[in-house]
């Protein structure tokens, strides 16, 4: 069982729940961003690029056709106006995607600045000396030495030593982190800087394939693949485009028969206004923005599929240690045996823990100081004392001083120590030990041997401390329809107690890598999407199997390679935020699709009456907006169709706000807000544009 690292605040890293500001700068509708993205938008007019979006490709073709027709009659202001706004519609669509991509490219530029051509101190093959080589000459398996002030030349794992490392080049945070050998905080990234001490790093990647190189490629979004849902939506949009294309093509014969033949410019305007151009223009921007929102929270998604899968997750696997609990067991109370005071037990427990440098041992010292006012003594004050350090064999620690021996450790070990010295183990000590174990805690017995013989003073109750607010977060997930499962290596009794306190739906105790894999496969066999976090090598198989595998940046290289997301802050609880971002992406796409399709109703009432009102005056009754003239009505619809794309760019980039609720409630809210809004907004917008056009001399 891997131990997922706790939130990094104790080491000066990012605290839990930290959400870094958008480092790209600029608002969601920054005019400067629009200007900077304009050249990219113009380059995207290449038909080979546009054909990937069938809806906007039709608009491009319509723009070309109307341009050719307008050239035949240079004095036709209406034809030129329609042509200009069709081209603007196409450019605005490309601009929305270019702005979204630009935010990622700005992040990539920041990362490039962090890359330097470093010189590495590589250990010789015999390990007796060092040689200086360019960082580009390093190969997988090479051992390099890094000391204070050195830049780590490549990605790797610490195999010797411990050091403080500045990872601001990656995370954007200046607070240092601790990297050490032999644990889940062994991974280091090329381009980061060692601030103190000395470490030996084993290189795990080739030059040009480092983590920071992959980050640059990922955040640029240039190779972003479309997700299955996005492909399905594209097929729907393409189908609607074909339907409306056939409708417009067959409309002309009917118009000729009715004596109201339409120009090709008007038919092109009708087609562009009826096909779902709004969502077609914003679809790519929505997907890119979803990945960008993860980058803003220091999470890198290896593909758009991973972000979308997060939105459909129905089962969440969370490691207990570091995710649900604080990561280390903490002393919560001193329970004395019969005839012993709490103060006496606390004093002995503190004394026996002075040589115990584990987090549990330190928590005992702190509890005795805070709860009983015992001053923390230091080993230097007990110069004549013989300190007994904790070992895996003895499972005890303690001190011998002034003829008194004090021991603290596992129940079995301390009990055996007392009996070896002829002492008696009271029944209440065994009862207290059993009661704490059944409650999910860890009992540590404290015993002494002095002039009164060997005896047990009582029990220190260690417990996993559930993080504040976890029960509320799990309740939110339950409302989202997500089942939470806690994974732990603890025994079933301890696991059950923690699970009940935290409020998770289920738990897997004494979990092995094989158990995790089996659980994920069972959930997936039932048609569910599974997300999990991990940081250890033994988490790698499960991370690879999960639909959303979030690896911690502090974890091993194997874990980062296996996952399809990497959390640069190494905050396991961020998985909950990732799920919310995924859902926000899906909701945004659905909301803007609803808005786009609802738009067509108003455009229909604007254009159709204008097309046939001259030949059939009775159709003028359908001109419910009271538009000024047939030409201004058609032009107003085309202008609104273009402007609404730019107006919705901020919403596409920011995303529709997500609230944990049922699918039915979400659907009703989207229909009420975006369906009704998409129906009403064009009536108002087209009427206002018509009023402006009617005031232009020579046009109105």
XYZ file of C-alpha atoms in Angstrom:
700
model
C 0.000 0.000 0.000
C 1.432 3.315 -1.044
C 1.240 6.214 1.341
C 0.009 9.268 -0.520
C 1.800 12.345 0.666
C -0.169 14.824 2.737
C -0.881 18.400 1.647
C 2.432 20.169 1.502
C 1.797 23.063 3.824
C 4.023 21.583 6.585
C 6.984 21.842 4.227
C 6.159 25.328 3.098
C 4.411 24.131 -0.041
C 0.962 24.894 -1.314
C -1.747 24.499 1.302
C -4.779 22.359 0.733
C -7.318 23.874 -1.602
C -4.885 26.414 -3.039
C -6.053 27.715 -6.399
C -3.336 29.669 -8.115
C -4.411 32.690 -10.059
C -4.397 32.539 -13.799
C -0.731 33.142 -14.511
C -1.429 33.937 -18.142
C -2.732 37.326 -17.162
C -5.510 39.388 -18.638
C -9.207 39.018 -18.154
C -11.457 36.561 -19.907
C -12.273 39.209 -22.507
C -8.944 40.996 -22.644
C -8.832 43.199 -25.805
C -5.083 42.691 -25.901
C -5.593 38.930 -26.106
C -7.964 39.420 -29.037
C -5.406 41.533 -30.897
C -2.571 39.080 -30.198
C -4.713 36.157 -31.350
C -5.920 37.817 -34.566
C -2.953 36.627 -36.736
C -3.595 33.043 -35.580
C -7.296 33.452 -36.378
C -6.455 34.579 -39.914
C -4.061 31.661 -40.415
C -6.857 29.286 -39.436
C -8.812 30.399 -42.542
C -6.869 27.704 -44.392
C -9.585 25.358 -45.800
C -7.517 22.352 -44.662
C -7.943 23.597 -41.083
C -11.551 24.779 -41.440
C -12.771 21.473 -42.878
C -12.232 19.884 -39.453
C -15.262 21.904 -38.286
C -18.048 21.170 -40.818
C -20.283 24.006 -39.598
C -17.645 26.715 -39.931
C -16.395 25.228 -43.212
C -19.873 25.832 -44.663
C -19.674 29.452 -43.432
C -16.260 29.801 -45.120
C -17.650 28.471 -48.414
C -20.621 30.832 -48.097
C -18.214 33.743 -47.519
C -16.254 32.890 -50.664
C -19.431 32.531 -52.739
C -20.884 35.868 -51.592
C -17.525 37.555 -52.220
C -17.516 36.373 -55.851
C -21.118 37.480 -56.303
C -20.420 40.886 -54.729
C -17.487 41.404 -57.096
C -19.891 41.142 -60.053
C -21.790 44.197 -58.793
C -19.444 46.474 -56.824
C -22.298 48.955 -56.213
C -24.458 46.439 -54.329
C -24.009 47.618 -50.729
C -26.235 44.830 -49.413
C -24.116 42.123 -51.013
C -20.904 43.640 -49.659
C -22.408 44.060 -46.176
C -23.523 40.406 -46.058
C -20.133 39.299 -47.385
C -18.228 41.329 -44.805
C -20.231 39.953 -41.902
C -19.962 36.361 -43.134
C -16.178 36.759 -43.215
C -16.296 38.290 -39.737
C -18.382 35.325 -38.539
C -15.653 32.965 -39.770
C -12.863 35.060 -38.261
C -14.694 35.425 -34.935
C -15.033 31.629 -34.745
C -11.299 31.196 -35.351
C -10.583 34.012 -32.909
C -12.433 32.191 -30.110
C -10.219 29.132 -30.608
C -7.073 31.237 -31.027
C -7.724 33.117 -27.756
C -8.174 29.813 -25.904
C -4.978 28.419 -27.441
C -3.148 31.665 -26.708
C -3.730 31.274 -22.980
C -2.012 27.882 -23.126
C 0.840 29.212 -25.264
C 1.479 31.989 -22.765
C 1.825 29.331 -20.069
C 4.206 27.405 -22.333
C 6.353 30.508 -22.847
C 6.675 30.822 -19.071
C 7.849 27.214 -18.897
C 10.357 27.709 -21.715
C 12.001 30.489 -19.735
C 12.598 27.957 -16.972
C 14.573 25.692 -19.299
C 18.312 26.233 -19.191
C 21.240 24.414 -20.741
C 22.660 22.989 -17.542
C 25.947 21.227 -16.840
C 25.645 17.967 -14.940
C 28.045 16.444 -12.397
C 27.796 12.808 -13.477
C 29.247 10.070 -11.310
C 31.802 7.905 -13.063
C 31.019 4.267 -13.769
C 33.100 3.063 -10.826
C 31.391 5.603 -8.548
C 34.674 7.003 -7.254
C 34.616 10.389 -8.967
C 32.640 12.976 -10.900
C 32.776 14.298 -14.448
C 31.137 17.425 -15.828
C 28.999 16.839 -18.932
C 26.292 18.886 -20.722
C 22.806 18.052 -19.545
C 21.922 17.023 -23.113
C 24.480 14.185 -22.906
C 22.753 12.472 -19.986
C 21.186 9.073 -20.559
C 18.673 6.984 -18.646
C 20.344 5.380 -15.631
C 23.090 7.995 -15.210
C 23.736 9.157 -11.632
C 24.259 12.899 -11.129
C 25.206 14.850 -8.007
C 23.275 18.017 -7.148
C 24.180 20.332 -4.279
C 22.907 23.693 -3.041
C 22.712 26.133 -5.946
C 22.744 23.453 -8.666
C 20.006 23.145 -11.279
C 18.787 19.571 -11.602
C 19.780 18.638 -15.191
C 17.003 16.132 -15.946
C 14.029 14.216 -14.621
C 14.880 11.473 -12.178
C 14.529 9.885 -8.768
C 16.582 10.724 -5.687
C 18.585 7.619 -4.750
C 20.720 9.169 -2.029
C 20.280 12.076 0.388
C 17.602 14.632 1.143
C 17.380 18.236 -0.031
C 15.165 21.295 -0.246
C 14.216 22.017 -3.874
C 12.813 25.139 -5.536
C 10.090 23.986 -7.966
C 8.779 27.450 -8.843
C 9.720 26.815 -12.482
C 6.928 24.247 -12.580
C 4.341 25.200 -10.000
C 4.833 28.959 -9.983
C 5.179 28.865 -6.191
C 8.385 30.006 -4.506
C 8.014 27.858 -1.367
C 10.585 25.020 -1.378
C 9.722 21.328 -1.168
C 11.547 18.385 0.359
C 12.882 15.611 -1.895
C 14.421 12.489 -0.402
C 15.425 8.966 -1.353
C 13.480 5.855 -0.560
C 9.989 7.320 -0.394
C 7.132 8.731 -2.402
C 8.834 12.149 -2.474
C 11.777 10.935 -4.519
C 10.888 12.318 -7.957
C 12.651 15.485 -9.133
C 12.135 17.476 -12.323
C 14.750 18.878 -14.670
C 15.054 22.662 -14.460
C 14.312 22.870 -10.744
C 16.954 24.138 -8.319
C 18.484 22.561 -5.221
C 18.464 25.016 -2.304
C 20.226 23.009 0.394
C 22.105 19.793 1.125
C 23.252 17.161 -1.371
C 21.362 14.535 -3.359
C 22.249 11.936 -5.963
C 19.698 11.679 -8.767
C 19.177 8.738 -11.103
C 18.120 10.058 -14.531
C 14.875 8.469 -15.792
C 14.221 10.330 -19.088
C 16.054 11.102 -22.310
C 17.015 14.685 -23.233
C 14.097 16.439 -24.924
C 11.596 14.090 -23.277
C 11.665 15.569 -19.792
C 8.531 16.377 -17.862
C 8.898 20.099 -18.537
C 9.194 19.378 -22.297
C 5.979 17.366 -22.179
C 4.319 20.123 -20.163
C 5.138 22.651 -22.884
C 3.668 20.423 -25.577
C 0.567 19.755 -23.516
C -0.337 23.286 -22.489
C 0.127 24.629 -26.016
C -2.891 22.503 -26.942
C -1.762 22.224 -30.545
C -2.133 18.443 -30.541
C -5.371 18.386 -28.560
C -7.463 15.457 -29.782
C -11.229 15.626 -29.884
C -13.001 13.622 -27.202
C -15.729 11.014 -27.930
C -18.513 13.342 -26.763
C -17.040 16.178 -28.782
C -16.895 13.932 -31.864
C -20.530 12.916 -31.304
C -21.546 16.576 -31.024
C -19.638 17.365 -34.219
C -21.584 14.619 -35.980
C -24.840 16.134 -34.695
C -23.816 19.600 -35.874
C -22.746 18.218 -39.247
C -26.113 16.454 -39.579
C -28.020 19.658 -38.780
C -25.869 21.523 -41.297
C -26.701 18.998 -44.027
C -30.416 19.175 -43.185
C -30.465 22.988 -43.391
C -28.322 22.927 -46.544
C -30.871 20.670 -48.241
C -33.686 22.878 -46.944
C -32.100 26.033 -48.397
C -31.278 24.332 -51.716
C -34.871 23.101 -52.130
C -36.243 26.484 -51.040
C -35.201 28.209 -54.271
C -37.456 26.145 -56.602
C -40.432 26.869 -54.329
C -39.482 30.556 -54.274
C -39.330 30.670 -58.101
C -42.693 28.935 -58.318
C -44.165 31.489 -55.873
C -42.733 34.359 -57.877
C -40.249 35.363 -55.190
C -36.891 34.169 -56.540
C -34.069 34.787 -54.047
C -30.509 35.857 -54.744
C -27.630 33.548 -53.860
C -26.438 36.125 -51.328
C -29.736 35.950 -49.441
C -29.749 32.139 -49.556
C -26.172 32.063 -48.229
C -27.175 34.420 -45.414
C -30.174 32.213 -44.592
C -28.038 29.066 -44.487
C -25.378 30.618 -42.220
C -28.018 31.940 -39.832
C -29.920 28.641 -39.584
C -27.021 26.228 -39.071
C -25.696 26.056 -35.457
C -22.772 28.425 -36.037
C -22.591 29.592 -32.407
C -21.711 26.227 -30.874
C -19.736 25.232 -33.985
C -17.558 28.299 -33.495
C -17.067 27.829 -29.750
C -16.690 24.041 -29.543
C -12.889 23.964 -29.765
C -12.548 26.925 -27.403
C -14.664 25.143 -24.775
C -12.444 22.053 -24.897
C -9.178 23.994 -24.790
C -10.487 26.165 -21.951
C -11.304 23.030 -19.935
C -7.666 21.951 -20.070
C -6.587 25.528 -19.347
C -8.716 25.626 -16.167
C -6.817 22.558 -14.974
C -3.492 24.245 -15.763
C -4.591 27.232 -13.673
C -5.003 24.821 -10.760
C -1.562 23.296 -11.427
C -2.957 20.101 -12.957
C -1.729 18.857 -16.332
C -4.106 16.705 -18.362
C -2.363 14.467 -20.868
C -5.392 14.653 -23.190
C -8.775 16.267 -23.603
C -10.280 12.824 -23.092
C -9.049 12.817 -19.504
C -10.797 16.124 -18.745
C -14.052 14.949 -20.290
C -13.853 11.568 -18.569
C -13.545 13.430 -15.255
C -16.938 14.976 -15.950
C -18.524 11.535 -16.385
C -16.854 9.883 -13.383
C -19.272 7.894 -11.212
C -16.795 6.207 -8.826
C -14.000 7.979 -6.976
C -11.193 5.970 -5.334
C -9.407 7.965 -2.635
C -6.402 6.875 -0.631
C -6.980 7.295 3.099
C -3.541 8.573 4.044
C -2.929 12.131 2.941
C -6.248 12.432 1.140
C -8.957 11.761 3.691
C -6.719 11.934 6.756
C -3.795 14.245 7.531
C -1.281 11.572 6.623
C 0.223 10.686 9.991
C -1.460 9.293 13.064
C -1.643 11.788 15.884
C -1.763 11.252 19.643
C -5.274 12.187 20.756
C -5.410 11.185 24.446
C -3.593 9.483 27.327
C -5.654 6.717 28.943
C -4.098 5.729 32.318
C -4.306 2.272 33.853
C -5.917 1.786 37.262
C -4.027 3.590 40.027
C -2.126 5.865 37.620
C -2.844 9.545 37.015
C -3.058 11.062 33.537
C -0.247 13.489 34.393
C 2.048 10.603 35.412
C 1.269 8.742 32.189
C 1.761 11.883 30.069
C 5.153 12.574 31.681
C 6.389 9.035 31.010
C 5.006 9.030 27.458
C 6.715 12.324 26.661
C 10.030 11.190 28.136
C 9.984 7.907 26.181
C 9.205 9.774 22.940
C 12.120 12.227 23.020
C 14.246 9.814 20.983
C 11.354 8.970 18.653
C 11.632 11.210 15.580
C 8.577 9.737 13.866
C 5.536 12.033 13.402
C 3.655 9.873 15.898
C 6.403 10.280 18.488
C 6.536 14.018 17.999
C 2.756 14.277 18.378
C 2.988 12.578 21.809
C 5.519 15.169 22.970
C 3.302 17.986 21.702
C 0.112 16.567 23.279
C 1.794 16.215 26.678
C 3.025 19.797 26.440
C -0.300 21.291 25.295
C -2.734 19.261 27.400
C -0.769 18.920 30.635
C 1.623 21.847 30.465
C 4.680 19.595 30.518
C 7.750 21.417 29.322
C 9.366 19.713 26.358
C 12.664 18.376 27.605
C 15.560 17.884 25.237
C 18.030 15.052 25.063
C 20.812 17.470 25.942
C 19.236 18.101 29.350
C 19.448 14.355 30.096
C 23.148 13.891 29.403
C 23.415 10.713 31.494
C 20.386 9.079 29.897
C 20.613 6.043 27.628
C 18.241 6.512 24.708
C 16.505 3.533 23.168
C 15.567 4.294 19.565
C 12.649 2.701 17.775
C 13.483 -0.297 15.550
C 11.324 -2.586 13.461
C 12.531 -5.522 15.561
C 11.805 -4.173 19.045
C 8.859 -1.953 18.003
C 9.595 0.182 21.094
C 11.424 3.347 22.031
C 12.355 4.744 25.427
C 15.013 5.958 27.830
C 16.958 4.684 30.848
C 17.784 7.468 33.321
C 18.445 7.655 37.079
C 17.739 3.936 37.523
C 14.299 4.196 35.907
C 13.502 2.559 32.566
C 10.622 3.906 30.463
C 9.294 2.211 27.353
C 6.596 3.042 24.810
C 5.550 0.984 21.805
C 3.306 -1.680 20.303
C 1.073 -3.488 22.773
C 2.625 -6.916 22.209
C 6.205 -5.672 22.500
C 5.652 -3.626 25.683
C 3.627 -6.409 27.317
C 6.434 -8.895 26.604
C 9.002 -6.434 28.000
C 7.055 -6.079 31.277
C 6.620 -9.831 31.708
C 10.314 -10.505 31.029
C 11.046 -8.332 34.071
C 8.601 -10.165 36.273
C 5.959 -7.448 36.076
C 2.212 -7.939 35.971
C 0.046 -6.775 33.082
C -3.222 -5.465 34.477
C -6.463 -6.625 32.867
C -7.632 -3.057 32.366
C -4.552 -2.353 30.182
C -5.531 -5.182 27.833
C -9.137 -3.975 27.903
C -8.098 -0.405 27.013
C -5.906 -1.682 24.186
C -8.738 -3.756 22.716
C -11.253 -0.898 22.996
C -8.990 1.572 21.159
C -8.277 -0.987 18.417
C -11.972 -1.706 17.904
C -12.626 2.039 17.605
C -10.182 2.224 14.718
C -7.317 3.747 16.707
C -3.777 2.552 17.335
C -2.865 1.820 20.984
C 0.672 2.385 22.253
C 1.416 1.018 25.719
C 3.642 2.976 28.123
C 5.516 1.042 30.826
C 8.179 1.739 33.450
C 10.585 -0.274 35.573
C 11.746 1.319 38.835
C 11.958 0.487 42.505
C 8.334 -0.699 42.416
C 9.028 -3.183 39.593
C 7.906 -3.278 35.995
C 4.343 -2.181 35.294
C 2.144 -0.632 32.612
C 1.120 2.964 33.177
C -1.492 3.204 30.467
C -2.188 3.632 26.771
C -1.546 6.420 24.272
C -4.403 6.614 21.780
C -3.138 7.328 18.238
C -5.718 8.040 15.599
C -5.938 9.132 12.011
C -7.207 12.695 11.948
C -9.810 13.244 9.241
C -9.279 16.545 7.448
C -11.716 19.338 8.156
C -14.588 19.564 5.707
C -14.120 16.107 4.167
C -17.580 14.876 5.190
C -19.137 17.936 3.514
C -17.078 17.372 0.344
C -18.212 13.752 0.165
C -21.803 14.858 0.645
C -21.352 17.166 -2.351
C -20.024 14.278 -4.413
C -23.019 12.171 -3.390
C -25.331 14.893 -4.688
C -23.344 14.806 -7.935
C -24.139 11.080 -8.190
C -20.563 9.997 -7.459
C -19.791 7.037 -5.200
C -16.685 7.432 -3.024
C -14.479 4.507 -1.987
C -11.652 4.849 0.550
C -8.578 2.676 -0.074
C -6.279 1.811 2.817
C -3.790 -0.769 3.974
C -5.320 -0.707 7.479
C -7.218 -3.616 8.957
C -11.007 -3.711 8.357
C -11.861 -2.443 11.864
C -9.684 0.650 11.556
C -10.811 1.225 7.984
C -14.484 1.024 8.954
C -14.062 3.564 11.760
C -12.293 6.085 9.514
C -14.791 5.527 6.689
C -17.732 6.230 9.018
C -16.098 9.354 10.434
C -15.205 10.703 6.983
C -18.560 9.850 5.423
C -17.371 7.841 2.401
C -19.755 5.371 0.754
C -17.490 2.319 0.923
C -13.939 1.254 1.745
C -11.344 -1.298 0.679
C -9.167 -2.452 3.595
C -5.757 -4.157 3.484
C -5.574 -3.136 -0.167
C -2.842 -4.493 -2.445
C -2.104 -3.280 -5.990
C -3.996 -6.316 -7.265
C -7.001 -5.449 -5.083
C -7.108 -1.904 -6.485
C -6.957 -3.174 -10.057
C -9.715 -5.709 -9.407
C -11.957 -3.046 -7.835
C -11.491 -0.681 -10.784
C -12.219 -3.432 -13.312
C -15.391 -4.436 -11.439
C -16.650 -0.864 -11.512
C -15.788 -0.458 -15.190
C -17.481 -3.745 -16.061
C -20.681 -2.181 -14.734
C -20.359 0.702 -17.193
C -18.933 3.185 -14.675
C -16.020 5.569 -15.143
C -13.466 5.458 -12.323
C -11.059 8.105 -11.041
C -8.246 7.626 -8.531
C -5.120 9.287 -7.199
C -1.735 7.742 -6.508
C 1.944 8.522 -6.113
C 3.784 5.248 -5.563
C 5.137 2.685 -7.996
C 2.605 0.162 -6.707
C -0.179 2.617 -7.639
C 0.925 2.665 -11.294
C -1.151 -0.332 -12.529
C -4.346 1.071 -11.009
C -3.604 4.585 -12.310
C -3.178 3.181 -15.808
C -6.421 1.189 -15.542
C -8.530 4.061 -14.163
C -10.367 6.313 -16.608
C -8.950 9.323 -14.751
C -5.625 8.600 -13.064
C -4.187 11.592 -11.201
C -0.519 11.124 -10.301
C 1.178 13.311 -7.711
C 4.156 15.338 -8.964
C 6.078 14.320 -5.827
C 5.470 10.659 -6.640
C 7.583 8.182 -8.535
C 8.243 8.379 -12.256
C 6.252 5.174 -12.762
C 3.146 6.750 -11.245
C 3.458 9.888 -13.385
C 3.901 7.835 -16.543
C 0.857 5.686 -15.734
C -1.615 8.490 -14.939
C -3.332 10.689 -17.518
C -3.138 13.740 -15.237
C -0.364 15.085 -13.009
C -1.059 17.326 -10.018
C 1.909 19.670 -9.684
C 0.859 20.615 -6.136
C 0.679 16.956 -5.060
C -2.569 17.631 -3.238
C -4.629 14.410 -3.428
C -7.900 16.134 -2.493
C -7.663 18.087 -5.753
C -9.198 15.068 -7.483
C -12.552 16.393 -6.302
C -11.877 19.729 -8.043
C -10.820 17.889 -11.207
C -14.166 16.090 -11.317
C -15.976 19.413 -10.916
C -13.955 20.967 -13.767
C -14.794 17.997 -16.007
C -18.479 18.361 -15.236
C -18.256 22.098 -15.840
C -16.821 21.439 -19.309
C -19.689 19.098 -20.235
C -22.309 21.475 -18.828
C -20.798 24.439 -20.702
C -20.871 22.530 -23.962
C -24.464 21.432 -23.395
C -25.604 24.910 -22.347
C -24.115 26.653 -25.391
C -25.485 23.954 -27.708
C -28.957 24.610 -26.290
C -28.460 28.355 -26.709
C -27.233 27.962 -30.296
C -30.131 25.802 -31.458
C -32.701 28.021 -29.709
C -31.236 31.005 -31.623
C -32.553 29.610 -34.894
C -36.182 30.290 -33.982
C -35.678 34.063 -33.776
C -33.537 34.113 -36.923
C -36.291 32.240 -38.732
C -38.828 34.916 -37.796
C -36.386 37.613 -38.950
C -35.351 36.217 -42.345
C -38.216 34.137 -43.772
C -40.853 36.929 -43.679
C -38.306 39.341 -45.169
C -37.563 36.965 -48.047
C -41.182 36.499 -49.149
C -43.082 39.548 -47.830
C -42.718 41.456 -51.125
C -44.314 38.674 -53.185
C -46.758 37.655 -50.482
C -47.683 40.656 -48.285
C -49.675 38.411 -45.953
C -46.398 36.972 -44.631
C -45.609 40.372 -43.187
C -47.709 39.338 -40.203
C -44.826 37.046 -39.241
C -42.587 40.111 -38.958
C -43.382 40.210 -35.236
C -40.222 42.229 -34.525
C -41.356 45.012 -36.846
C -38.060 45.041 -38.744
C -37.495 48.060 -40.987
C -37.059 46.402 -44.394
C -36.339 42.986 -45.935
C -32.693 43.894 -46.482
C -32.162 45.306 -42.986
C -33.881 42.239 -41.475
C -31.561 39.805 -43.252
C -28.475 41.906 -42.546
C -29.451 42.306 -38.859
C -29.721 38.531 -38.464
C -26.301 38.003 -40.056
C -24.697 40.704 -37.883
C -26.232 39.253 -34.703
C -25.072 35.775 -35.728
C -21.471 37.054 -35.879
C -21.500 39.230 -32.763
C -23.030 36.568 -30.516
C -19.932 34.409 -31.068
C -17.620 37.084 -29.647
C -20.124 37.827 -26.862
C -20.036 34.180 -25.736
C -16.234 33.758 -25.814
C -15.866 34.742 -22.106
C -18.510 32.179 -21.110
C -16.799 29.483 -23.207
C -13.444 30.235 -21.536
C -14.744 30.614 -17.990
C -17.343 27.859 -18.193
C -20.885 27.665 -16.907
C -20.951 27.609 -13.114
C -21.388 24.084 -11.775
C -23.548 23.274 -8.781
C -23.786 19.745 -7.310
C -27.293 18.617 -8.254
C -29.183 15.862 -10.048
C -29.141 15.493 -13.836
C -32.874 16.305 -14.077
C -32.494 19.543 -12.122
C -29.460 20.491 -14.203
C -31.352 19.860 -17.455
C -34.329 21.960 -16.347
C -32.045 24.841 -15.326
C -30.155 24.745 -18.621
C -33.376 24.751 -20.630
C -34.763 27.614 -18.559
C -31.618 29.766 -18.703
C -29.932 28.925 -22.010
C -32.902 27.564 -23.922
C -35.144 30.503 -23.049
C -32.197 32.910 -23.220
C -31.251 31.604 -26.667
C -34.848 32.164 -27.738
C -35.268 35.694 -26.363
C -31.789 37.209 -26.883
C -31.897 37.159 -30.732
C -35.287 38.907 -30.807
C -33.821 41.758 -28.747
C -30.432 41.782 -30.464
C -31.742 41.642 -34.032
C -34.277 44.411 -33.336
C -31.583 46.703 -31.880
C -29.251 46.080 -34.821
C -32.134 46.750 -37.237
C -32.785 50.094 -35.539
C -29.120 51.054 -35.992
C -29.073 49.963 -39.650
C -32.261 51.893 -40.400
C -30.555 55.101 -39.269
C -27.635 54.751 -41.719
C -28.138 57.118 -44.684
C -28.498 55.298 -48.004
C -29.134 51.949 -46.262
C -32.106 52.486 -43.950
